[in-house]
Coordinates of C-alpha atoms in Angstrom, one line a residue:
X404 CA -38.1 36.7 -43.6
X405 CA -34.6 37.3 -44.1
X406 CA -33.4 40.3 -42.1
X407 CA -31.8 43.2 -43.8
X408 CA -28.6 44.2 -43.5
X409 CA -27.6 47.3 -41.2
X410 CA -26.9 50.6 -42.3
X411 CA -23.0 51.3 -42.5
X412 CA -21.2 54.3 -43.7
X413 CA -18.8 53.8 -47.0
X414 CA -16.9 56.5 -46.0
X415 CA -13.2 55.6 -46.8
X416 CA -10.1 55.9 -44.5
X417 CA -8.1 57.8 -46.7
X418 CA -8.9 60.7 -49.5
X419 CA -9.5 60.1 -53.1
X420 CA -11.5 57.8 -54.7
X421 CA -11.6 54.2 -55.0
X422 CA -13.6 51.4 -57.1
X423 CA -14.6 47.7 -57.1
X424 CA -15.0 48.0 -60.7
X425 CA -11.4 48.1 -62.0
X426 CA -8.4 45.7 -62.0
X427 CA -8.0 43.6 -58.9
X428 CA -11.8 44.7 -57.9
X429 CA -13.1 42.8 -61.1
X430 CA -11.4 39.7 -59.7
X431 CA -12.8 39.9 -55.4
X432 CA -16.5 39.4 -55.4
X433 CA -16.4 38.9 -51.9
X434 CA -15.0 40.6 -47.9
X435 CA -11.5 40.2 -48.1
X436 CA -9.6 37.6 -45.6
X437 CA -6.9 39.6 -43.2
X438 CA -4.0 37.0 -44.9
X439 CA -5.1 37.5 -48.3
X440 CA -5.5 41.4 -47.8
X441 CA -2.3 41.8 -46.0
X442 CA 0.2 39.4 -47.9
X443 CA -1.1 38.4 -51.4
X444 CA -3.3 41.2 -52.4
X445 CA -0.4 43.8 -51.1
X446 CA 2.2 41.9 -53.0
X447 CA 0.4 41.9 -56.4
X448 CA -0.7 46.1 -55.8
X449 CA 3.0 46.8 -55.0
X450 CA 4.7 44.6 -57.9
X451 CA 1.8 45.8 -60.1
X452 CA 2.2 49.4 -60.0
X453 CA 6.1 49.0 -60.0
X454 CA 5.9 47.2 -63.4
X455 CA 3.6 50.3 -64.6
X456 CA 6.2 52.4 -63.4
X457 CA 9.2 51.0 -65.3
X458 CA 7.0 50.8 -68.4
X459 CA 5.2 54.1 -68.7
X460 CA 6.8 56.2 -65.7
X461 CA 3.6 56.7 -63.9
X462 CA 3.8 56.5 -60.2
X463 CA 1.0 55.3 -57.7
X464 CA 0.4 57.3 -54.3
X465 CA -0.2 54.8 -51.4
X466 CA -2.8 53.7 -50.3
X467 CA -3.1 51.0 -53.5
X468 CA -6.4 50.2 -51.9
X469 CA -8.8 50.5 -48.9
X470 CA -11.0 47.8 -46.8
X471 CA -14.5 49.6 -46.2
X472 CA -16.6 47.1 -43.8
X473 CA -14.6 44.3 -44.8
X474 CA -14.7 44.8 -48.9
X475 CA -11.7 46.0 -51.3
X476 CA -11.4 49.3 -52.9
X477 CA -8.9 49.8 -55.8
X478 CA -7.4 53.5 -55.7
X479 CA -7.8 55.6 -58.7
X480 CA -5.9 58.4 -57.5
X481 CA -3.4 57.5 -59.7
X482 CA -5.7 58.8 -62.6
X483 CA -6.0 61.9 -60.5
X484 CA -5.0 65.3 -61.7
X485 CA -2.4 65.9 -59.5
X486 CA -0.7 62.6 -59.6
X487 CA -0.7 62.7 -63.5
X488 CA 1.1 65.8 -63.1
X489 CA 3.8 64.6 -60.6
X490 CA 4.5 61.3 -63.2
X491 CA 4.9 63.8 -66.6
X492 CA 8.6 64.0 -66.7
X493 CA 8.7 60.2 -66.1
X494 CA 6.4 59.8 -68.7
X495 CA 7.6 62.0 -71.0
X496 CA 11.3 59.9 -70.4
X497 CA 9.4 57.0 -71.6
X498 CA 7.9 58.8 -74.4
X499 CA 10.5 60.0 -75.9
X500 CA 12.5 56.5 -75.4
X501 CA 9.8 53.7 -75.4
X502 CA 6.9 55.2 -78.0
X503 CA 5.4 52.0 -78.6
X504 CA 5.3 50.9 -74.9
X505 CA 3.5 53.9 -73.9
X506 CA 1.3 53.6 -77.0
X507 CA -0.6 51.3 -75.0
X508 CA -2.5 54.1 -72.7
X509 CA -4.5 55.5 -75.2
X510 CA -6.8 53.9 -77.2
X511 CA -6.4 55.5 -80.3
X512 CA -2.8 54.0 -80.7
X513 CA -2.8 50.9 -78.6
X514 CA -2.8 48.5 -81.7
X515 CA 1.0 50.2 -81.7
X516 CA 1.9 48.4 -78.4
X517 CA 0.3 44.9 -78.5
X518 CA 2.4 43.1 -81.1
X519 CA 5.4 44.3 -78.5
X520 CA 3.6 43.5 -75.3
X521 CA 2.4 40.3 -76.6
X522 CA 5.5 39.2 -77.7
X523 CA 7.2 40.2 -74.1
X524 CA 4.7 37.9 -72.4
X525 CA 4.6 34.5 -74.5
X526 CA 8.8 34.7 -75.1
X527 CA 9.1 35.6 -71.7
X528 CA 6.9 35.9 -69.0
X529 CA 4.7 33.2 -70.3
X530 CA 7.8 30.6 -69.7
X531 CA 9.1 32.3 -66.5
X532 CA 5.5 31.9 -65.0
X533 CA 4.9 28.3 -66.0
X534 CA 8.4 27.4 -64.8
X535 CA 8.4 29.1 -61.2
X536 CA 4.7 27.7 -60.8
X537 CA 6.1 23.9 -61.5
X538 CA 9.4 23.9 -59.3
X539 CA 7.3 25.3 -56.8
X540 CA 4.5 22.7 -57.0
X541 CA 7.2 20.2 -56.7
X542 CA 8.7 21.4 -53.9
X543 CA 5.3 23.0 -51.7
X544 CA 4.8 19.5 -49.6
X545 CA 8.3 19.1 -48.6
X546 CA 10.1 22.0 -47.5
X547 CA 10.3 22.9 -43.8
X548 CA 7.4 25.4 -43.1
X549 CA 9.6 28.2 -42.2
X550 CA 11.0 28.2 -46.1
X551 CA 7.4 28.6 -47.3
X552 CA 6.5 32.4 -46.9
X553 CA 9.8 32.9 -49.4
X554 CA 8.0 30.4 -51.8
X555 CA 4.8 32.3 -51.2
X556 CA 6.9 35.9 -51.9
X557 CA 8.3 34.4 -55.0
X558 CA 5.1 33.5 -56.6
X559 CA 3.3 36.3 -55.9
X560 CA 5.7 38.8 -57.2
X561 CA 5.5 36.7 -60.3
X562 CA 1.8 36.7 -60.2
X563 CA 2.0 40.7 -59.8
X564 CA 4.0 40.9 -62.9
X565 CA 1.6 38.8 -64.4
X566 CA -1.3 40.9 -64.0
X567 CA 1.0 44.0 -65.0
X568 CA 0.9 42.0 -68.4
X569 CA -2.6 41.6 -68.2
X570 CA -3.1 45.2 -67.6
X571 CA -0.6 46.1 -70.9
X572 CA -2.1 43.2 -73.0
X573 CA -5.3 42.4 -72.5
X574 CA -6.4 45.5 -71.2
X575 CA -6.0 47.1 -74.7
X576 CA -9.2 44.7 -75.5
X577 CA -12.0 47.4 -73.9
X578 CA -9.2 50.1 -75.9
X579 CA -9.6 48.4 -79.0
X580 CA -13.5 47.9 -78.7
X581 CA -13.8 51.3 -78.0
X582 CA -12.3 52.3 -81.6
X583 CA -14.4 49.5 -83.4
X584 CA -17.8 50.9 -81.5
X585 CA -17.0 54.7 -82.4
X586 CA -16.3 53.6 -85.7
X587 CA -19.6 51.5 -85.9
X588 CA -21.6 54.4 -84.5
X589 CA -20.2 57.0 -86.9
X590 CA -20.3 55.3 -90.4
X591 CA -22.1 51.9 -90.3
X592 CA -25.1 52.8 -87.7
X593 CA -27.0 54.7 -90.2
X594 CA -26.6 52.0 -92.8
X595 CA -26.9 48.6 -90.9
X596 CA -29.1 47.0 -88.0
X597 CA -27.5 46.3 -84.8
X598 CA -24.4 47.2 -82.7
X599 CA -20.6 46.3 -82.9
X600 CA -20.7 43.6 -80.5
X601 CA -21.8 40.9 -83.1
X602 CA -18.9 41.8 -84.6
X603 CA -16.9 40.4 -81.6
X604 CA -18.3 36.8 -80.7
X605 CA -17.9 33.7 -81.6
X606 CA -13.9 34.0 -81.9
X607 CA -12.9 31.0 -79.7
X608 CA -14.3 27.7 -78.5
X609 CA -15.5 28.2 -75.2
X610 CA -12.3 27.3 -72.8
X611 CA -12.7 24.3 -70.2
X612 CA -12.6 24.8 -66.8
X613 CA -8.6 24.5 -65.9
X614 CA -7.8 23.0 -62.4
X615 CA -6.5 26.4 -61.2
X616 CA -10.0 28.2 -62.0
X617 CA -10.7 30.6 -58.9
X618 CA -14.0 32.4 -58.1
X619 CA -12.0 35.2 -56.5
X620 CA -8.3 35.9 -56.2
X621 CA -8.6 35.7 -52.6
X622 CA -6.9 32.1 -51.6
X623 CA -9.7 31.3 -49.2
X624 CA -11.5 30.6 -52.5
X625 CA -8.8 29.0 -54.8
X626 CA -10.1 25.6 -54.4
X627 CA -13.9 25.6 -55.3
X628 CA -16.4 22.4 -56.4
X629 CA -16.1 22.0 -59.8
X630 CA -19.2 23.2 -60.9
X631 CA -18.9 21.3 -64.5
X632 CA -20.8 18.2 -63.4
X633 CA -23.4 19.8 -62.2
X634 CA -24.6 22.6 -64.8
X635 CA -25.0 21.2 -68.4
X636 CA -25.8 23.5 -71.0
X637 CA -26.3 24.1 -74.7
X638 CA -23.7 23.7 -77.3
X639 CA -25.0 25.3 -80.0
X640 CA -24.8 28.9 -78.4
X641 CA -20.8 29.4 -80.2
X642 CA -22.1 28.3 -83.4
X643 CA -24.7 30.8 -83.4
X644 CA -22.5 33.7 -81.9
X645 CA -19.7 32.6 -85.2
X646 CA -22.7 32.6 -87.7
X647 CA -24.2 36.0 -86.4
X648 CA -20.4 37.6 -86.6
X649 CA -20.0 36.0 -89.8
X650 CA -23.5 37.9 -91.0
X651 CA -22.3 41.2 -89.2
X652 CA -19.0 41.1 -91.2
X653 CA -20.5 40.6 -94.6
X654 CA -23.0 43.6 -93.7
X655 CA -20.7 46.0 -92.6
X656 CA -18.8 44.9 -95.9
X657 CA -21.4 45.6 -98.3
X658 CA -22.3 48.7 -96.3
X659 CA -18.7 50.3 -97.0
X660 CA -18.0 49.0 -100.3
X661 CA -18.8 52.3 -101.8
X662 CA -16.6 54.0 -99.4
X663 CA -12.9 52.2 -99.9
X664 CA -11.0 54.4 -97.5
X665 CA -14.0 53.5 -94.8
X666 CA -13.5 50.1 -95.6
X667 CA -10.0 49.8 -95.1
X668 CA -9.9 51.4 -91.8
X669 CA -12.8 49.1 -90.9
X670 CA -10.9 46.2 -91.7
X671 CA -7.5 47.4 -89.7
X672 CA -10.2 48.3 -86.6
X673 CA -11.6 44.6 -86.7
X674 CA -8.8 42.8 -87.2
X675 CA -7.4 44.9 -84.2
X676 CA -10.3 44.0 -81.9
X677 CA -11.0 40.5 -83.0
X678 CA -7.0 39.5 -82.5
X679 CA -6.9 40.8 -79.1
X680 CA -10.2 39.2 -77.5
X681 CA -8.6 35.5 -77.3
X682 CA -5.1 36.9 -75.9
X683 CA -7.3 38.2 -73.2
X684 CA -9.0 35.3 -72.2
X685 CA -5.7 33.5 -72.3
X686 CA -4.0 35.6 -70.5
X687 CA -6.6 35.7 -67.8
X688 CA -6.8 31.8 -67.4
X689 CA -3.0 31.8 -66.7
X690 CA -2.9 34.5 -64.2
X691 CA -4.0 32.3 -61.8
X692 CA -1.9 29.2 -62.6
X693 CA 0.2 29.8 -58.8
X694 CA -3.2 30.2 -56.6
X695 CA -3.4 26.3 -55.7
X696 CA 0.3 25.7 -54.8
X697 CA -0.2 29.5 -53.0
X698 CA -3.0 27.8 -51.1
X699 CA -1.0 24.6 -50.3
X700 CA 1.6 26.8 -48.8
X701 CA -0.8 29.0 -46.5
X702 CA -2.4 25.3 -45.5
X703 CA 1.1 23.9 -44.8
X704 CA 1.6 27.3 -43.0
X705 CA -1.6 26.4 -41.1
X706 CA -0.8 23.1 -40.0
X707 CA 2.2 24.3 -38.5
X708 CA 0.4 26.9 -36.4
X709 CA -1.7 24.0 -35.4
X710 CA 1.0 22.2 -34.3
X711 CA 2.5 25.4 -32.3
X712 CA -1.1 25.6 -30.6
X713 CA -1.7 29.1 -32.2
X714 CA -4.5 28.0 -34.2
X715 CA -7.4 25.0 -34.3
X716 CA -7.4 24.3 -37.3
X717 CA -5.1 24.8 -40.7
X718 CA -7.8 27.0 -42.5
X719 CA -8.0 29.4 -39.4
X720 CA -4.6 31.0 -41.1
X721 CA -6.9 32.8 -43.5
X722 CA -8.2 34.8 -40.9
X723 CA -4.5 35.6 -39.3
X724 CA -2.7 38.7 -40.8
X725 CA 0.6 38.5 -42.5
X726 CA 2.5 39.6 -39.6
X727 CA 0.4 37.5 -37.3
X728 CA 1.2 33.7 -39.2
X729 CA 5.0 35.0 -39.9
X730 CA 5.2 35.7 -35.8
X731 CA 3.6 32.4 -35.1
X732 CA 5.6 30.6 -37.8
X733 CA 8.7 31.8 -36.1
X734 CA 8.2 30.9 -32.7
X735 CA 7.8 34.6 -31.1
X736 CA 6.3 35.3 -27.8
X737 CA 2.4 35.3 -27.8
X738 CA 0.9 38.8 -28.3
X739 CA -3.0 39.6 -28.1
X740 CA -5.0 36.3 -29.0
X741 CA -6.5 36.5 -31.8
X742 CA -10.3 35.8 -32.2
X743 CA -10.5 33.9 -35.2
X744 CA -13.8 33.0 -35.1
X745 CA -14.9 36.8 -34.4
X746 CA -13.1 37.5 -37.6
X747 CA -14.8 34.7 -39.6
X748 CA -18.6 35.9 -38.5
X749 CA -17.6 39.2 -39.3
X750 CA -16.6 38.5 -42.4
X751 CA -19.9 36.3 -43.1
X752 CA -21.9 39.4 -41.6
X753 CA -19.9 41.8 -43.8
X754 CA -21.0 39.4 -46.8
X755 CA -24.1 40.3 -46.7
X756 CA -23.8 43.8 -47.6
X757 CA -24.2 45.4 -50.7
X758 CA -21.0 47.4 -51.2
X759 CA -21.3 50.6 -53.9
X760 CA -19.2 50.7 -56.9
X761 CA -17.4 54.0 -56.2
X762 CA -16.4 55.7 -52.9
X763 CA -15.1 58.9 -52.2
X764 CA -14.3 61.9 -54.3
X765 CA -13.8 61.6 -58.1
X766 CA -12.2 64.6 -59.6
X767 CA -15.2 66.3 -61.7
X768 CA -13.2 65.8 -65.4
X769 CA -12.8 61.9 -64.0
X770 CA -16.5 61.6 -62.6
X771 CA -18.0 62.8 -66.3
X772 CA -15.6 60.0 -67.8
X773 CA -16.8 57.7 -65.5
X774 CA -20.1 58.0 -65.7
X775 CA -20.0 58.4 -69.7
X776 CA -17.9 55.1 -70.0
X777 CA -20.9 52.9 -70.7
X778 CA -22.1 54.9 -73.5
X779 CA -18.2 54.6 -75.3
X780 CA -19.9 50.8 -75.6
X781 CA -23.0 51.8 -76.9
X782 CA -25.1 51.8 -74.0
X783 CA -28.5 53.9 -73.9
X784 CA -30.0 53.5 -70.8
X785 CA -33.9 53.5 -70.8
X786 CA -36.0 55.0 -67.9
X787 CA -37.9 52.0 -67.2
X788 CA -34.7 50.0 -66.9
X789 CA -34.6 48.0 -63.3
X790 CA -30.8 48.4 -63.8
X791 CA -28.6 49.4 -66.5
X792 CA -25.0 48.5 -67.0
X793 CA -22.2 48.2 -70.0
X794 CA -23.9 46.4 -73.0
X795 CA -21.7 43.3 -73.3
X796 CA -22.9 40.8 -75.3
X797 CA -25.9 41.1 -78.2
X798 CA -29.1 40.3 -78.0
X799 CA -32.5 40.5 -76.4
X800 CA -34.0 37.8 -74.4
X801 CA -36.6 37.7 -71.8
X802 CA -36.6 35.1 -68.8
X803 CA -36.9 34.4 -64.7
X804 CA -33.8 35.4 -62.6
X805 CA -31.9 33.5 -60.9
X806 CA -29.6 35.4 -58.6
X807 CA -26.3 33.0 -57.8
X808 CA -23.9 34.2 -55.1
X809 CA -21.1 31.5 -55.0
X810 CA -20.7 27.8 -56.0
X811 CA -23.0 26.5 -53.2
X812 CA -25.8 28.2 -55.5
X813 CA -24.4 27.1 -58.9
X814 CA -26.9 24.1 -59.1
X815 CA -29.8 26.0 -58.4
X816 CA -29.5 27.7 -62.0
X817 CA -31.8 26.1 -64.5
X818 CA -31.7 25.9 -68.1
X819 CA -32.9 29.2 -69.8
X820 CA -32.8 31.3 -66.6
X821 CA -31.2 34.9 -66.5
X822 CA -27.9 34.6 -64.4
X823 CA -27.7 37.2 -62.0
X824 CA -24.4 37.4 -60.1
X825 CA -21.7 40.0 -58.3
X826 CA -18.8 39.0 -60.8
X827 CA -18.0 35.9 -62.8
X828 CA -14.1 34.7 -62.8
X829 CA -13.5 31.2 -64.9
X830 CA -14.6 29.0 -61.9
X831 CA -17.7 30.6 -62.8
X832 CA -17.6 29.8 -66.9
X833 CA -19.9 26.4 -66.9
X834 CA -22.5 28.6 -65.6
X835 CA -22.6 30.5 -69.1
X836 CA -23.7 27.3 -70.5
X837 CA -27.1 27.1 -69.2
X838 CA -27.7 30.4 -68.8
X839 CA -30.1 32.7 -71.5
X840 CA -28.5 35.8 -70.5
X841 CA -26.2 37.1 -67.7
X842 CA -26.2 40.4 -65.6
X843 CA -23.5 41.6 -63.1
X844 CA -22.6 43.9 -60.6
X845 CA -19.3 44.6 -61.3
X846 CA -17.5 44.6 -64.8
X847 CA -16.5 46.4 -68.1
X848 CA -17.0 45.5 -72.0
X849 CA -13.5 43.5 -71.6
X850 CA -14.5 41.5 -68.2
X851 CA -14.7 37.3 -68.2
X852 CA -18.3 37.6 -68.3
X853 CA -18.7 39.9 -71.7
X854 CA -15.7 37.9 -73.4
X855 CA -17.6 34.5 -72.5
X856 CA -21.1 35.7 -72.9
X857 CA -20.1 36.3 -76.7
X858 CA -18.9 33.0 -77.1
X859 CA -21.8 31.4 -75.8
X860 CA -24.0 33.4 -77.5
X861 CA -26.2 34.9 -74.9
X862 CA -27.0 38.6 -74.2
X863 CA -24.6 40.1 -71.5
X864 CA -25.5 43.6 -69.2
X865 CA -22.4 44.1 -67.1
X866 CA -21.2 46.6 -64.2
X867 CA -24.6 47.2 -63.2
X868 CA -23.4 48.5 -59.4
X869 CA -26.3 46.6 -57.7
X870 CA -27.8 44.4 -59.9
X871 CA -28.1 41.8 -57.4
X872 CA -29.9 43.9 -55.2
X873 CA -32.4 45.1 -57.4
X874 CA -33.5 41.9 -59.5
X875 CA -34.5 38.9 -57.3
X876 CA -34.9 35.4 -58.0
X877 CA -38.1 34.6 -59.8
X878 CA -38.6 37.8 -61.5
X879 CA -39.0 38.1 -65.1
X880 CA -37.1 40.5 -67.4
X881 CA -36.0 41.4 -70.3
X882 CA -32.2 41.8 -70.9
X883 CA -30.9 44.2 -73.9
X884 CA -27.4 43.0 -74.1
X885 CA -26.9 46.0 -76.9
X886 CA -28.2 48.8 -74.8
X887 CA -27.2 47.6 -71.6
X888 CA -30.9 47.4 -70.4
X889 CA -32.4 45.2 -68.0
X890 CA -35.9 45.6 -68.2
X891 CA -39.5 44.4 -66.4
X892 CA -40.8 41.8 -68.8

């Protein structure tokens, strides 16, 4: 019998509220390694918040994150009433001078920022990003080891800027979906069956898995076994999603035919929401373009540290901090020796923990929004549910649970099973072709799992918090992707 993980405290080391279910948290599926947390992750956060301040004037108080029991929690303190008040003069300056850029903050006017942000990405950031990664890939194996940190810093800074663009452009997806969902509840729900979710499915061919697909942003997971060969699946799910969308569109238009004004509003909301979804997935796929180069650079630093007698194997570098790695690379005298094996063992132990979605103290107005967020997407929690979350992809299916926590378990998923995971990133995509439904601990209506499940035509419920604990392999459950409930079968 497997022993239960120990009881631990999840009290944050700094005041405020912190979550795993937002921004970088939706990309980190395991306890963070010391090198990632102290180098790449910190750089990504610093660049992201510098970008946000330059675009809309919003400041972000430190710390940007905390690590508790090895797990990453992203700060929500940038949206606290006090911080918003301190940022107000700068925000108002941006409102006056760049109203279309700041429009993306609010769902009601977010559509006005999308063309501008899309142009910025396609004409400026995307080509710069691709060129920088290509240049780094051409030199990463020939640069002297002491020049590799600068290569890492340059790519990490660009990746942080790219994440800022993703927050602004791809992040508009959930805001535009909220607008469509609200309209559907008010004007279509009494007239047609089903919710808004079928309207946002079947919009793109499920993407092929690129070489730079990752399980997590942590560069220890940047190179993963390609699961595609082991996980085949149905080819008809996408076609069914297209057909369901066309039927839902026709039903909505018919129901609104006698109200031209409402029909025009519906067409605008539908066009906005459908336009952004393929862009979102394209941005998500491109974000990790430099990760193989970053990993190679770090491993070369590790190889240099092995030659210098600082660590035993190149992969040990992931368990050093940035300061320790760079000190060793510079040939500085030894400080306290680093017990890499102890750190590796501690991370493995922490991986057995089930961290909460939210820690710390969230101000009352924000807590009300946080707790009501799933309902914005049509959630209807049931007292009978084993777990509930955000309804992400429409449909209702009964099947056997398969909990999958990482790539070493990918091949255990059987056709027609309910895939239950901590979260998904691009490297998880092939599993959707075999699953009958998807349930996640972490995620939102615009998360990777939500978008890909729609394109495969399978139900999905995301952001359940502790689905991988409450649902166990072999259980029979019914997943209702339209209401956000996972019920006993």
